[in-house]
PDB file of C-alpha atoms in Angstrom:
ATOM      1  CA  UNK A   5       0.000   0.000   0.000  1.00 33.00           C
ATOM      2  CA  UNK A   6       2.661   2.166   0.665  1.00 30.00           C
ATOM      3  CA  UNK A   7       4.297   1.694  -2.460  1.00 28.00           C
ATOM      4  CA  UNK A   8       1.636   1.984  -4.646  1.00 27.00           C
ATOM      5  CA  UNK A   9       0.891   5.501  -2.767  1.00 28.00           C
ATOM      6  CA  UNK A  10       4.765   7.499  -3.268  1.00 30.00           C
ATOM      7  CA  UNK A  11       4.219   5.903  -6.970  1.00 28.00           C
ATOM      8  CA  UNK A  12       0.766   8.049  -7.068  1.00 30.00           C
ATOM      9  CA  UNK A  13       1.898  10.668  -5.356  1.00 31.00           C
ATOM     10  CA  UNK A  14       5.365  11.358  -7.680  1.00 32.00           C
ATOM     11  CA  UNK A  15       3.348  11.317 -10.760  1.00 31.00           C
ATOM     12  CA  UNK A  16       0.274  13.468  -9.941  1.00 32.00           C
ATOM     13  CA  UNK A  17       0.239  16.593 -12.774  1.00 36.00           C
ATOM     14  CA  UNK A  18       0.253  19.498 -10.128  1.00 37.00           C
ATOM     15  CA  UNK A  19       3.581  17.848  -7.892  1.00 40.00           C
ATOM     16  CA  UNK A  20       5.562  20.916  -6.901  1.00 47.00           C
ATOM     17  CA  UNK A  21       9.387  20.879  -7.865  1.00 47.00           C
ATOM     18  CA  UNK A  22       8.366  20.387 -11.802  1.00 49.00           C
ATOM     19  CA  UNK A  23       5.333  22.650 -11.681  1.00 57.00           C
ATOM     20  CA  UNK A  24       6.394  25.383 -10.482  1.00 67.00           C
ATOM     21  CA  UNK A  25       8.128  27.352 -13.067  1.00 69.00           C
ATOM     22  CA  UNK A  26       5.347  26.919 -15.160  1.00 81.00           C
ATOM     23  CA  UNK A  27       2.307  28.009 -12.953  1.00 88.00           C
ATOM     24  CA  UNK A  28       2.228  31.980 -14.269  1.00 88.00           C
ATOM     25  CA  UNK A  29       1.992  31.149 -18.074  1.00 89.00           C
ATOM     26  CA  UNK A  30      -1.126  29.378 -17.093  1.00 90.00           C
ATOM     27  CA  UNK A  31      -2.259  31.199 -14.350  1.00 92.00           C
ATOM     28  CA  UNK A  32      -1.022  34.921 -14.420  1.00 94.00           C
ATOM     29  CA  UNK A  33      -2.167  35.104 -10.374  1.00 94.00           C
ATOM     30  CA  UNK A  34       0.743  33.262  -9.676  1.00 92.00           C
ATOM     31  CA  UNK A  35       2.830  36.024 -11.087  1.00 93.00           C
ATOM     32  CA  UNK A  36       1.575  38.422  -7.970  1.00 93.00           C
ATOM     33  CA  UNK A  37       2.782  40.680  -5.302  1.00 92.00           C
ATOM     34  CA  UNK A  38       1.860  38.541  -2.520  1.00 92.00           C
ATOM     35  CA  UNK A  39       2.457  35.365  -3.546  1.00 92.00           C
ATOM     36  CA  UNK A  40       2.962  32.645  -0.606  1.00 91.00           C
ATOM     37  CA  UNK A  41       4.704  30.728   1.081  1.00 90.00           C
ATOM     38  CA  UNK A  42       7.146  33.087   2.386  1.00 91.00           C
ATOM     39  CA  UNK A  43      10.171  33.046   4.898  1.00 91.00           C
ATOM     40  CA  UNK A  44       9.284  34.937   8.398  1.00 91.00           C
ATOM     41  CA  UNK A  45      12.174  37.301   9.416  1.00 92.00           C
ATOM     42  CA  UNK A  46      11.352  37.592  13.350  1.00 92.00           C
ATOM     43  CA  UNK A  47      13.817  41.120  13.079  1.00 92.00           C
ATOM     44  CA  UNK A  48      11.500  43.030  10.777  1.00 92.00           C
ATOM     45  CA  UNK A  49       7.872  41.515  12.092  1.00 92.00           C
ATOM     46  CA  UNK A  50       5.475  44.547  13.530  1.00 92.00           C
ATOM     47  CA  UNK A  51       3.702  43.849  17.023  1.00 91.00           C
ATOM     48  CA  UNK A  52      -0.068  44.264  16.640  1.00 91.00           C
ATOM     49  CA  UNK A  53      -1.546  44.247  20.623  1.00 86.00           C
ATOM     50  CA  UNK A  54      -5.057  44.388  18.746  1.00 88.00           C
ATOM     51  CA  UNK A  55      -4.987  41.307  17.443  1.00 90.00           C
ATOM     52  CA  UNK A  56      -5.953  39.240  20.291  1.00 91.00           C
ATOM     53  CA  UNK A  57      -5.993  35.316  20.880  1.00 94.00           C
ATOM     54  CA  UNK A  58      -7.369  32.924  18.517  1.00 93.00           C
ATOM     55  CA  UNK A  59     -10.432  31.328  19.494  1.00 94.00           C
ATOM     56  CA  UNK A  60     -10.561  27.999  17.797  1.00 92.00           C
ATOM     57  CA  UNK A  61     -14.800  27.109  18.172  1.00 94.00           C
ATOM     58  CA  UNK A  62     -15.250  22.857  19.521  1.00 93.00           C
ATOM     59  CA  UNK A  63     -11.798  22.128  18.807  1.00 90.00           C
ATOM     60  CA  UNK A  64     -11.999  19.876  22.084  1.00 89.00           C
ATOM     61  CA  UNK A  65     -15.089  18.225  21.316  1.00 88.00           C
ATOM     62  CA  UNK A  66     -14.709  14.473  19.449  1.00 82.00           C
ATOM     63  CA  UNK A  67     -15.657  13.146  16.456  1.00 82.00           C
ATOM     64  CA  UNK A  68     -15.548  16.099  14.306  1.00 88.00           C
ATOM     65  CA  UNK A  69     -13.172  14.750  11.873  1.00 83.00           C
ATOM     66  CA  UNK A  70     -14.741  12.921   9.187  1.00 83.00           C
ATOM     67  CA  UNK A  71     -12.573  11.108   6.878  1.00 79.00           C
ATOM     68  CA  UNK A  72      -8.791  10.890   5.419  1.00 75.00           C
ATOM     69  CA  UNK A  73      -8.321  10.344   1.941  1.00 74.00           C
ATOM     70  CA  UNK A  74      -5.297  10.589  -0.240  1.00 69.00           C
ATOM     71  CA  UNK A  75      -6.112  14.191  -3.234  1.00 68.00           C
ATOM     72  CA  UNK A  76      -3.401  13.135  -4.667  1.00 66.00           C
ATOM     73  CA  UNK A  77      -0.544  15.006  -3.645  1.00 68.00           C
ATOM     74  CA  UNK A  78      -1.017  15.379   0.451  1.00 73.00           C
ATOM     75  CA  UNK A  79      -2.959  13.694   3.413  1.00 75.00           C
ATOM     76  CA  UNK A  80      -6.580  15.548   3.864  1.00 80.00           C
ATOM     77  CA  UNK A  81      -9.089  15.264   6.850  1.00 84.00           C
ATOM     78  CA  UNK A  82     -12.189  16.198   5.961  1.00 87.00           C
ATOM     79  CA  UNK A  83     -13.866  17.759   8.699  1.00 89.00           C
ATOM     80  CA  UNK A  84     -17.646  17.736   9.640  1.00 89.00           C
ATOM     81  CA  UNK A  85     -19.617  20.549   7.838  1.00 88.00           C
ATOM     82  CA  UNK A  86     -20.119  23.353  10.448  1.00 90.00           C
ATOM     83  CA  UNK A  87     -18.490  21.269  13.066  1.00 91.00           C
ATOM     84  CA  UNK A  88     -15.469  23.428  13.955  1.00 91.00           C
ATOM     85  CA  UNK A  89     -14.746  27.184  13.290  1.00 92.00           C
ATOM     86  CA  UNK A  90     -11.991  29.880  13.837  1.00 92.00           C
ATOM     87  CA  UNK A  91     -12.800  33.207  14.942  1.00 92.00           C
ATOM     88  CA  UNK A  92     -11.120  36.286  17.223  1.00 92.00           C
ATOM     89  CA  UNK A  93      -7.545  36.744  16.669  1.00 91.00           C
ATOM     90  CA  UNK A  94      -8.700  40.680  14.198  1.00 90.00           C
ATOM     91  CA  UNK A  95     -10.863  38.418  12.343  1.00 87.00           C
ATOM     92  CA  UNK A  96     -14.295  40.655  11.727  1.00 84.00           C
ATOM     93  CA  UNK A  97     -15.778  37.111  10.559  1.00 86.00           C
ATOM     94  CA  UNK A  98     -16.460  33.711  12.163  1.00 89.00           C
ATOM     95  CA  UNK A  99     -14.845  31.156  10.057  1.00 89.00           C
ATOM     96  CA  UNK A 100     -15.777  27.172   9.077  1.00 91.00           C
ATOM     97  CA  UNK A 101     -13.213  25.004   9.407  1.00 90.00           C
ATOM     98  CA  UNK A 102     -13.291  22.742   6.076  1.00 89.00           C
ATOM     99  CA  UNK A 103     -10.199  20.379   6.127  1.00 88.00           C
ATOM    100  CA  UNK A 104      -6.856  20.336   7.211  1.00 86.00           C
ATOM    101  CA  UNK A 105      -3.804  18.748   5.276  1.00 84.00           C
ATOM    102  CA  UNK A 106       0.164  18.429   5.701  1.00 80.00           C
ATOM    103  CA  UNK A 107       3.348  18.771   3.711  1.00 78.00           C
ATOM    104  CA  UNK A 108       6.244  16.521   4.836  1.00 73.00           C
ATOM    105  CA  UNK A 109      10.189  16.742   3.176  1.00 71.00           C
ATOM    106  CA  UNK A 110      11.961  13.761   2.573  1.00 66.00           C
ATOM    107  CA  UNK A 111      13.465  10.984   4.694  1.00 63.00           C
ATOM    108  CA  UNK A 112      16.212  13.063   5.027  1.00 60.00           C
ATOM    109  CA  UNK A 113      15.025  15.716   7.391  1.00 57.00           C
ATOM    110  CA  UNK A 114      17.906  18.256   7.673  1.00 57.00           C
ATOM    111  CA  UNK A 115      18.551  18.427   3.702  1.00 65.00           C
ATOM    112  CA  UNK A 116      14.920  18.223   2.695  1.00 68.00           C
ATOM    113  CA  UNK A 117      12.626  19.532   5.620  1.00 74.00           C
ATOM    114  CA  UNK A 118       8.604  19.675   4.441  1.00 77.00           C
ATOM    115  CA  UNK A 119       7.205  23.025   5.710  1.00 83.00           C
ATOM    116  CA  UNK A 120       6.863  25.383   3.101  1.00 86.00           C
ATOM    117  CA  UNK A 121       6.771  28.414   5.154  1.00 88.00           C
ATOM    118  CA  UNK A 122       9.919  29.147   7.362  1.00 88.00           C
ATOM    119  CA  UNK A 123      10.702  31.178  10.347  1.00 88.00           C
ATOM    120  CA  UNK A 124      14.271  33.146   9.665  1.00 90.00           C
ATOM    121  CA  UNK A 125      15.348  31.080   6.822  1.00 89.00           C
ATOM    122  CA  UNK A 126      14.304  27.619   8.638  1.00 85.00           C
ATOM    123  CA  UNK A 127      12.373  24.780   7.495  1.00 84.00           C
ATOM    124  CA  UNK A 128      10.914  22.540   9.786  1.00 82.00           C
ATOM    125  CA  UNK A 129      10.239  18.911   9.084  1.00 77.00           C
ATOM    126  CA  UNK A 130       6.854  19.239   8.992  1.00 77.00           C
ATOM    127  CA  UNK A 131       3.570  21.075   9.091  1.00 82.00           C
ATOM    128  CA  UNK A 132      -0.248  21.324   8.796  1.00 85.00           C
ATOM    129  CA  UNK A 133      -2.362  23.580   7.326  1.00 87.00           C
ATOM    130  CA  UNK A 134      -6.218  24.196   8.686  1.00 89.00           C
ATOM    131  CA  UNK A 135      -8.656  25.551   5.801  1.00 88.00           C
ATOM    132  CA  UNK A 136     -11.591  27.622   6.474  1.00 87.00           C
ATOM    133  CA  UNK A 137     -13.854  28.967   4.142  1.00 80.00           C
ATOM    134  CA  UNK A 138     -16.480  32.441   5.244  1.00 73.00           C
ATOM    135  CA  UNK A 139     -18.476  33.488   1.943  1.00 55.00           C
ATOM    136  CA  UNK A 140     -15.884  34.111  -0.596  1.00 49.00           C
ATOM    137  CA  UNK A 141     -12.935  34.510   1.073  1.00 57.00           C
ATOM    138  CA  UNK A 142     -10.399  32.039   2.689  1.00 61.00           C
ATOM    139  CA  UNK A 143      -8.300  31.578   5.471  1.00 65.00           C
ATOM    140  CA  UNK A 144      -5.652  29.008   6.217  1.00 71.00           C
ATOM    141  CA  UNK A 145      -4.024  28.670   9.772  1.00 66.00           C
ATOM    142  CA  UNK A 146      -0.904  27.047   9.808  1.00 67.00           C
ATOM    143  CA  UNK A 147       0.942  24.675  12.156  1.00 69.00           C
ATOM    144  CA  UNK A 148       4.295  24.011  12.308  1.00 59.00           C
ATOM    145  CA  UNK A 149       5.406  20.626  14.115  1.00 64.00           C
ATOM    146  CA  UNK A 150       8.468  19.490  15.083  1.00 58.00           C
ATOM    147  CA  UNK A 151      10.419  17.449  17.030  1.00 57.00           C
ATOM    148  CA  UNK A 152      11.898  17.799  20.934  1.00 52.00           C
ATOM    149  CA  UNK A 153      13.202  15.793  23.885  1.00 58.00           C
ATOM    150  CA  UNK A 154      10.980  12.879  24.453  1.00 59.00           C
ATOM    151  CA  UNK A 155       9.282  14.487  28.287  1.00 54.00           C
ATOM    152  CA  UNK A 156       8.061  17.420  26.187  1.00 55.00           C
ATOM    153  CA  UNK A 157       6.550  15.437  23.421  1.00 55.00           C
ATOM    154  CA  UNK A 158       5.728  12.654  25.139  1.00 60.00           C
ATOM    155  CA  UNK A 159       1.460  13.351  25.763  1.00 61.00           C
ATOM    156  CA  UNK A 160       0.888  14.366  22.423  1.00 65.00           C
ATOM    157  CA  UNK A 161       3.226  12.348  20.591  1.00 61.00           C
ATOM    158  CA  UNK A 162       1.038   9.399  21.905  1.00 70.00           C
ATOM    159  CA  UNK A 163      -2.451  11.269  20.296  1.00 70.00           C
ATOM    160  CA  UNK A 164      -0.094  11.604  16.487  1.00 74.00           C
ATOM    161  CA  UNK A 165       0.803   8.088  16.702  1.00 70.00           C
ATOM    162  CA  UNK A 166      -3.075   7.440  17.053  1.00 68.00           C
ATOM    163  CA  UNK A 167      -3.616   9.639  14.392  1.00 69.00           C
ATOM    164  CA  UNK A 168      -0.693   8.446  12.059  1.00 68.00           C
ATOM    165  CA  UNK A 169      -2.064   4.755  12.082  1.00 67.00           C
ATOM    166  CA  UNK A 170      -4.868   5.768  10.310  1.00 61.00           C
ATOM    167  CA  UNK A 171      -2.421   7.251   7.954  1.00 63.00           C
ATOM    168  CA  UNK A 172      -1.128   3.934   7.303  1.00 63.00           C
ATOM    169  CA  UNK A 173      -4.686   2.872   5.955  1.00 61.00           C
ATOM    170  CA  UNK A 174      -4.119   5.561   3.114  1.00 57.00           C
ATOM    171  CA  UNK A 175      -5.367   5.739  -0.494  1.00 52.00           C
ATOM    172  CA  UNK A 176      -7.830   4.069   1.269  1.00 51.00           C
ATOM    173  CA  UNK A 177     -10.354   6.267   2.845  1.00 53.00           C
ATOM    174  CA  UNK A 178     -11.611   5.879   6.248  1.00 55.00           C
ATOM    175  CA  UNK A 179     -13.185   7.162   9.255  1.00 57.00           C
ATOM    176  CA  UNK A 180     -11.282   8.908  11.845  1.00 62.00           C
ATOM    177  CA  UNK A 181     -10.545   7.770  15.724  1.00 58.00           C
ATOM    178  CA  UNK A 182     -12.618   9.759  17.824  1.00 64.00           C
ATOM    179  CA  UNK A 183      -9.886  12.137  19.583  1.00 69.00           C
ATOM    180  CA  UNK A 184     -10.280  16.155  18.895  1.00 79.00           C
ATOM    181  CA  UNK A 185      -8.451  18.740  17.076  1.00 81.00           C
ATOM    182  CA  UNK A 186      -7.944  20.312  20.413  1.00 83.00           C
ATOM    183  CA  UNK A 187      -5.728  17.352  21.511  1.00 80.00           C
ATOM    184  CA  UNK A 188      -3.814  17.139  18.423  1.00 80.00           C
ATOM    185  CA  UNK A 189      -2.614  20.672  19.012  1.00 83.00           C
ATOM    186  CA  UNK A 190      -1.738  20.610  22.481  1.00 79.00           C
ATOM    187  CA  UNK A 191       0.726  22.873  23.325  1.00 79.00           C
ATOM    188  CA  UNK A 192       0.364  26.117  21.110  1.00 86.00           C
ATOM    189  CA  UNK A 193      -0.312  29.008  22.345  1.00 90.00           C
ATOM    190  CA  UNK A 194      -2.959  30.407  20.433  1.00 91.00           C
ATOM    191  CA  UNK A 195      -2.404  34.155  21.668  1.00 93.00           C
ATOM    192  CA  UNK A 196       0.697  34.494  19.818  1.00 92.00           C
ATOM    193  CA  UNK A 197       1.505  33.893  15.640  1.00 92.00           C
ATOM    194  CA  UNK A 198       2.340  35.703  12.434  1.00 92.00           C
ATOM    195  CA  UNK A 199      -0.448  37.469  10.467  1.00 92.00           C
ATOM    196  CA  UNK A 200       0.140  38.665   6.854  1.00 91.00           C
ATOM    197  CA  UNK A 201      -2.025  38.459   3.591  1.00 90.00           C
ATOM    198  CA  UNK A 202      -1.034  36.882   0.841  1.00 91.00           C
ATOM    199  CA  UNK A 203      -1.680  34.092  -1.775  1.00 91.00           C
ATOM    200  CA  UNK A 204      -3.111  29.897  -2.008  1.00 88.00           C
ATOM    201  CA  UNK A 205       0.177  28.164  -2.527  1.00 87.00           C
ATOM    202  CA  UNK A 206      -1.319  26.119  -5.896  1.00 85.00           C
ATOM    203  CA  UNK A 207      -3.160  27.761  -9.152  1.00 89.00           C
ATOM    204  CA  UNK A 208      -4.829  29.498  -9.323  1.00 91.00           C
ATOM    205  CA  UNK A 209      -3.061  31.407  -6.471  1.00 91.00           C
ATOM    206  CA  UNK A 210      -5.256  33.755  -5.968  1.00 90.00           C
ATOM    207  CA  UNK A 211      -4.406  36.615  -3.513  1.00 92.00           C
ATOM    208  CA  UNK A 212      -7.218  36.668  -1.186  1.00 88.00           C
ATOM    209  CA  UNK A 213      -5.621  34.282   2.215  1.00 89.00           C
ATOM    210  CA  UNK A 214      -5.140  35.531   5.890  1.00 89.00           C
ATOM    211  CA  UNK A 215      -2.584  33.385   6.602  1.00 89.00           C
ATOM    212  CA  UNK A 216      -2.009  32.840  10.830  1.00 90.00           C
ATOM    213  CA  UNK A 217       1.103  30.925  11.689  1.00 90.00           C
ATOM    214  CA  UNK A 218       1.528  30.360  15.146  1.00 90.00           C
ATOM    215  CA  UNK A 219       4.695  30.845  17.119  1.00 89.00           C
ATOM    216  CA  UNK A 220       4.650  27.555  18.916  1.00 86.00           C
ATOM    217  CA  UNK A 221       5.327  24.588  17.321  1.00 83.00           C
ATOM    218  CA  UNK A 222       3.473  21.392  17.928  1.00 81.00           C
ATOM    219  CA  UNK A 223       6.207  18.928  19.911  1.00 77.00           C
ATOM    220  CA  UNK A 224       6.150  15.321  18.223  1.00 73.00           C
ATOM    221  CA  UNK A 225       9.030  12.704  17.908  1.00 70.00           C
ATOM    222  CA  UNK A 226      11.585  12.448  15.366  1.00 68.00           C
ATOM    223  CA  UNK A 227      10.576   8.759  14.824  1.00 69.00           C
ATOM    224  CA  UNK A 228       6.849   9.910  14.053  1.00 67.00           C
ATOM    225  CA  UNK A 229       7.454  12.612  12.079  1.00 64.00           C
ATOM    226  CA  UNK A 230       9.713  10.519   9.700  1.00 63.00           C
ATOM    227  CA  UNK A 231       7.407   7.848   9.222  1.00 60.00           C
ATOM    228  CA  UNK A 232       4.724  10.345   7.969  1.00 55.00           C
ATOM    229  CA  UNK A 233       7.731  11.594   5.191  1.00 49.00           C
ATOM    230  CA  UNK A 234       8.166   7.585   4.488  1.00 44.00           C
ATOM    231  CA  UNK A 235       4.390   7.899   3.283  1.00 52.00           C
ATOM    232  CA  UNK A 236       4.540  10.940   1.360  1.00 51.00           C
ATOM    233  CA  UNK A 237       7.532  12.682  -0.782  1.00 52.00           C
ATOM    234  CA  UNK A 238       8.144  15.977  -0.463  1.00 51.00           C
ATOM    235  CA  UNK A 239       5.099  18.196  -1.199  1.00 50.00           C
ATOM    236  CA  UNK A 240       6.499  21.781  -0.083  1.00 53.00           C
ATOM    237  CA  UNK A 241       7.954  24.554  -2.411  1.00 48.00           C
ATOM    238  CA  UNK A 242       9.741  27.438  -1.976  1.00 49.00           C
ATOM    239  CA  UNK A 243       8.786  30.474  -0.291  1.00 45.00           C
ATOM    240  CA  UNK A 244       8.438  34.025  -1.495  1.00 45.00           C
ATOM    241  CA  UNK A 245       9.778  37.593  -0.281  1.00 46.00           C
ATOM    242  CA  UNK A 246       6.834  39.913   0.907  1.00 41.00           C
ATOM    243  CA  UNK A 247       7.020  43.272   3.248  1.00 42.00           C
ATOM    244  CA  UNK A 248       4.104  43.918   5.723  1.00 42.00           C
ATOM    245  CA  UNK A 249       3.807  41.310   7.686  1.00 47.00           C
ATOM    246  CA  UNK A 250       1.945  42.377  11.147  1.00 47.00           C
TER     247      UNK A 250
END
């Protein structure tokens, strides 16, 4: 099964390190301002006290994740329609949460880490992206996860491996273990991230994301997080330079 998956994934049209250079003579969006990903330079970020914490709405409750399936080039939960929301943090809107996804690097993790944002020119090994949709306009949060010395990963290392053995049951789809979102991202602190707008990180790359990436990283093991890059190849791609971020 896990074969046949990398051989999917590899050869699906939109895979990022041959697409790439292409995307703006198809899609002129792509060409923009404000394209993302982009790299975070901590020295020239603006404080914002009027922001406020994030208030992520049922988060703790279970069962609100309704099925993985392999799109083709990432992981996806699908999340139960107006199950779980996102609003505070200078948001004027309450958001639905739709799905979330991930982008993993290689086996090697120091030469080919799988975030596609990075935080003063650094990659980490892996991270997850939350989509939420209000009316026309979207918003992705993004996680970054990494790992640390075993006592600080320890609790929610142990809800990932739950999670990642359902992984294991991917292209084929199936229900999810009834833990919460809220447990999954134990230990962020959701009063403090980056804010800036910019772009979806595939065509058509419109420019029309809030993009919220959290300070904290979520704490899982090495040994985890390189068995989820054993299931999928690198999916990230490189970041863009942007000014304004708050």
């Amino acid at each position: 099964a896990k074969k046949n998956l990398i051989v999917q994934l590899i050869n699906y049209k939109m895979y990022y390190k041959n697409s790439l250079p292409h995307w703006g003579k198809h899609y002129p969006k792509c060409n923009g301002r404000k394209q993302s990903p982009i790299n975070i330079d901590t020295q020239k970020v603006v404080k914002n006290q009027e922001l406020g914490s994030v208030d992520l709405i049922n988060f703790s409750l279970p069962h609100t994740m309704k099925m993985l399936k392999n799109n083709g080039h990432t992981v996806e939960c699908e999340l139960k329609e107006g199950a779980v929301g996102v609003r505070g943090g200078g948001l004027k809107h309450k958001y639905t949460a739709l799905q979330f996804h991930f982008h993993w690097g290689g086996k090697d993790l120091v030469n080919h880490p799988g975030s596609e944002h990075s935080l003063n020119g650094h990659r980490s090994p892996l991270e997850g992206k939350l989509t939420t949709i209000n009316y026309t306009q979207l918003l992705f949060i993004f996680f970054l996860q990494e790992s640390n010395e075993k006592e600080k990963q320890k609790e929610t290392s142990q809800v990932w491996e739950s999670f990642t053995d359902y992984l294991q049951k991917i292209p084929r789809k199936g229900k999810i273990a009834p833990f919460s979102m809220h447990q999954l991202l134990k230990g962020v602190d959701l009063s403090k991230y980056y804010r800036y707008n910019g772009s979806l990180t595939t065509p058509p790359c419109d420019e029309a994301v809030v993009w919220t990436i959290f300070k904290d990283p979520i704490r899982i093991s090495k040994d985890l997080v390189q068995t989820n890059s054993f299931l999928i190849p690198n999916n990230s791609m490189t970041f863009y330079e942007i000014e304004g971020l708050l």
